[in-house]
Amino acid sequence: MKIGGKLLFVGTGQTAVTGTANLQRLQGRFTVRVELSDADVDAVIRKVVLAKRPEKIQAISDTLQDNLGEISRHLAGSTLAHKQDDIPVFPQDYPILPVRRRFWEAALKVLDQTGTAAQLRNQLSVVHKVIQTNLDQPVGNVVPADYIYFDSAENLLQSRLLPRKVYEKTSVWMQGNEDERLAARACGLIFLVNKLVAS
């Protein structure tokens, strides 16, 4: 037994251990690897980024029960549709509906050709940015599903997944009146759904 020994933690991205020469040398010496699963990603998002004050959870749960019929119809008939397992996590996921989180995860995997958007740090970044848009809203207001389109539109354009004409039209419409903004949001959702269907 060694007293006063040292312990080294190396925290890296999902591919950095094998992709970085200096870290590759450490692999033989430090053999215990802990990799994050999807459940770990969900736990970090729910317990850190989407954490809520305990006294607010009942109001959120009540809002779910009042609107469960409408929520359960979102993406009905698809693999992303509402599940009974969503009900216990709804207050934790709020203001993002569980159906929308699954939709975003699937869309990010399809749209991300580099494989980085589906990684933990990027999922955390997206969730953190999106909840900033909802901070001043009353309970019951959820994040729109089209957020992911507008958040990633420039990257999609640069990677040539999004046609320039669609990008320009939706950008102009988002600056217009209420009907034009609605048209832009609908186009963004249609684009995402078409990409999911094509995959």
PDB file of N, CA and C in Angstrom, residues 3 12 22 29 39-40 42 52-53 65 72 74 91 100 110 135 144 148 164-165 176 179 184 187 190 197 199:
ATOM      1  N   ILE A   3       1.118   5.195   0.533  1.00  0.00           N
ATOM      2  CA  ILE A   3       0.477   6.366   1.117  1.00  0.00           C
ATOM      3  C   ILE A   3       1.035   7.598   0.406  1.00  0.00           C
ATOM      4  N   THR A  12     -11.583  13.408 -21.696  1.00  0.00           N
ATOM      5  CA  THR A  12     -11.423  13.742 -23.114  1.00  0.00           C
ATOM      6  C   THR A  12     -12.746  13.610 -23.835  1.00  0.00           C
ATOM      7  N   ASN A  22      -0.481  11.915 -27.822  1.00  0.00           N
ATOM      8  CA  ASN A  22      -0.069  11.960 -26.411  1.00  0.00           C
ATOM      9  C   ASN A  22      -0.983  11.124 -25.523  1.00  0.00           C
ATOM     10  N   ARG A  29      -0.725   2.581 -19.847  1.00  0.00           N
ATOM     11  CA  ARG A  29      -0.424   2.751 -18.428  1.00  0.00           C
ATOM     12  C   ARG A  29      -1.682   2.928 -17.580  1.00  0.00           C
ATOM     13  N   ALA A  39     -27.655   7.154 -21.624  1.00  0.00           N
ATOM     14  CA  ALA A  39     -28.292   7.381 -20.321  1.00  0.00           C
ATOM     15  C   ALA A  39     -27.502   8.402 -19.509  1.00  0.00           C
ATOM     16  N   ASP A  40     -26.165   8.362 -19.622  1.00  0.00           N
ATOM     17  CA  ASP A  40     -25.332   9.343 -18.922  1.00  0.00           C
ATOM     18  C   ASP A  40     -25.561  10.743 -19.472  1.00  0.00           C
ATOM     19  N   ASP A  42     -28.296  11.847 -20.905  1.00  0.00           N
ATOM     20  CA  ASP A  42     -29.610  12.278 -20.415  1.00  0.00           C
ATOM     21  C   ASP A  42     -29.539  12.720 -18.955  1.00  0.00           C
ATOM     22  N   LYS A  52     -34.436  22.079 -11.980  1.00  0.00           N
ATOM     23  CA  LYS A  52     -35.511  23.001 -11.583  1.00  0.00           C
ATOM     24  C   LYS A  52     -35.619  23.062 -10.068  1.00  0.00           C
ATOM     25  N   ARG A  53     -36.192  24.144  -9.594  1.00  0.00           N
ATOM     26  CA  ARG A  53     -36.456  24.246  -8.162  1.00  0.00           C
ATOM     27  C   ARG A  53     -37.548  23.234  -7.804  1.00  0.00           C
ATOM     28  N   GLN A  65     -50.315  16.859 -17.267  1.00  0.00           N
ATOM     29  CA  GLN A  65     -51.574  16.124 -17.187  1.00  0.00           C
ATOM     30  C   GLN A  65     -52.696  16.851 -17.925  1.00  0.00           C
ATOM     31  N   SER A  72     -49.367  13.609 -26.500  1.00  0.00           N
ATOM     32  CA  SER A  72     -49.247  12.214 -26.943  1.00  0.00           C
ATOM     33  C   SER A  72     -49.503  12.044 -28.437  1.00  0.00           C
ATOM     34  N   HIS A  74     -48.069  14.040 -30.725  1.00  0.00           N
ATOM     35  CA  HIS A  74     -46.892  14.508 -31.455  1.00  0.00           C
ATOM     36  C   HIS A  74     -46.149  13.325 -32.068  1.00  0.00           C
ATOM     37  N   PRO A  91     -41.313  16.402 -16.208  1.00  0.00           N
ATOM     38  CA  PRO A  91     -40.899  17.588 -15.441  1.00  0.00           C
ATOM     39  C   PRO A  91     -39.392  17.847 -15.514  1.00  0.00           C
ATOM     40  N   ARG A 100     -39.656  15.772 -28.585  1.00  0.00           N
ATOM     41  CA  ARG A 100     -38.792  16.710 -29.320  1.00  0.00           C
ATOM     42  C   ARG A 100     -37.322  16.408 -29.087  1.00  0.00           C
ATOM     43  N   VAL A 110     -28.548  12.430 -38.266  1.00  0.00           N
ATOM     44  CA  VAL A 110     -28.686  12.385 -39.723  1.00  0.00           C
ATOM     45  C   VAL A 110     -27.949  13.546 -40.387  1.00  0.00           C
ATOM     46  N   LEU A 135     -36.673  31.207 -20.870  1.00  0.00           N
ATOM     47  CA  LEU A 135     -36.571  31.541 -19.447  1.00  0.00           C
ATOM     48  C   LEU A 135     -37.704  32.421 -18.931  1.00  0.00           C
ATOM     49  N   PRO A 144     -39.945  25.172 -29.285  1.00  0.00           N
ATOM     50  CA  PRO A 144     -40.440  24.683 -30.575  1.00  0.00           C
ATOM     51  C   PRO A 144     -39.495  23.660 -31.209  1.00  0.00           C
ATOM     52  N   ILE A 148     -33.952  23.552 -33.718  1.00  0.00           N
ATOM     53  CA  ILE A 148     -32.730  22.885 -34.170  1.00  0.00           C
ATOM     54  C   ILE A 148     -32.383  23.261 -35.610  1.00  0.00           C
ATOM     55  N   ARG A 164     -29.153  26.635 -50.691  1.00  0.00           N
ATOM     56  CA  ARG A 164     -29.015  28.070 -50.416  1.00  0.00           C
ATOM     57  C   ARG A 164     -30.361  28.785 -50.509  1.00  0.00           C
ATOM     58  N   LYS A 165     -31.178  28.401 -51.487  1.00  0.00           N
ATOM     59  CA  LYS A 165     -32.470  29.074 -51.673  1.00  0.00           C
ATOM     60  C   LYS A 165     -33.369  28.892 -50.443  1.00  0.00           C
ATOM     61  N   GLY A 176     -39.758  38.626 -41.033  1.00  0.00           N
ATOM     62  CA  GLY A 176     -40.994  39.235 -41.516  1.00  0.00           C
ATOM     63  C   GLY A 176     -42.117  39.231 -40.493  1.00  0.00           C
ATOM     64  N   ASP A 179     -47.133  35.637 -40.215  1.00  0.00           N
ATOM     65  CA  ASP A 179     -47.378  34.586 -41.204  1.00  0.00           C
ATOM     66  C   ASP A 179     -46.081  34.122 -41.858  1.00  0.00           C
ATOM     67  N   ALA A 184     -41.608  30.152 -42.342  1.00  0.00           N
ATOM     68  CA  ALA A 184     -40.195  29.803 -42.168  1.00  0.00           C
ATOM     69  C   ALA A 184     -40.051  28.615 -41.221  1.00  0.00           C
ATOM     70  N   CYS A 187     -41.192  25.443 -42.964  1.00  0.00           N
ATOM     71  CA  CYS A 187     -40.164  24.989 -43.917  1.00  0.00           C
ATOM     72  C   CYS A 187     -39.007  24.313 -43.192  1.00  0.00           C
ATOM     73  N   ILE A 190     -40.194  20.880 -42.128  1.00  0.00           N
ATOM     74  CA  ILE A 190     -40.324  20.002 -43.300  1.00  0.00           C
ATOM     75  C   ILE A 190     -38.949  19.529 -43.752  1.00  0.00           C
ATOM     76  N   VAL A 197     -36.738  11.075 -42.873  1.00  0.00           N
ATOM     77  CA  VAL A 197     -37.419  10.060 -43.680  1.00  0.00           C
ATOM     78  C   VAL A 197     -36.454   9.463 -44.701  1.00  0.00           C
ATOM     79  N   SER A 199     -33.338   9.080 -44.447  1.00  0.00           N
ATOM     80  CA  SER A 199     -32.298   8.231 -43.855  1.00  0.00           C
ATOM     81  C   SER A 199     -32.879   6.879 -43.476  1.00  0.00           C
TER      82      SER A 199
END
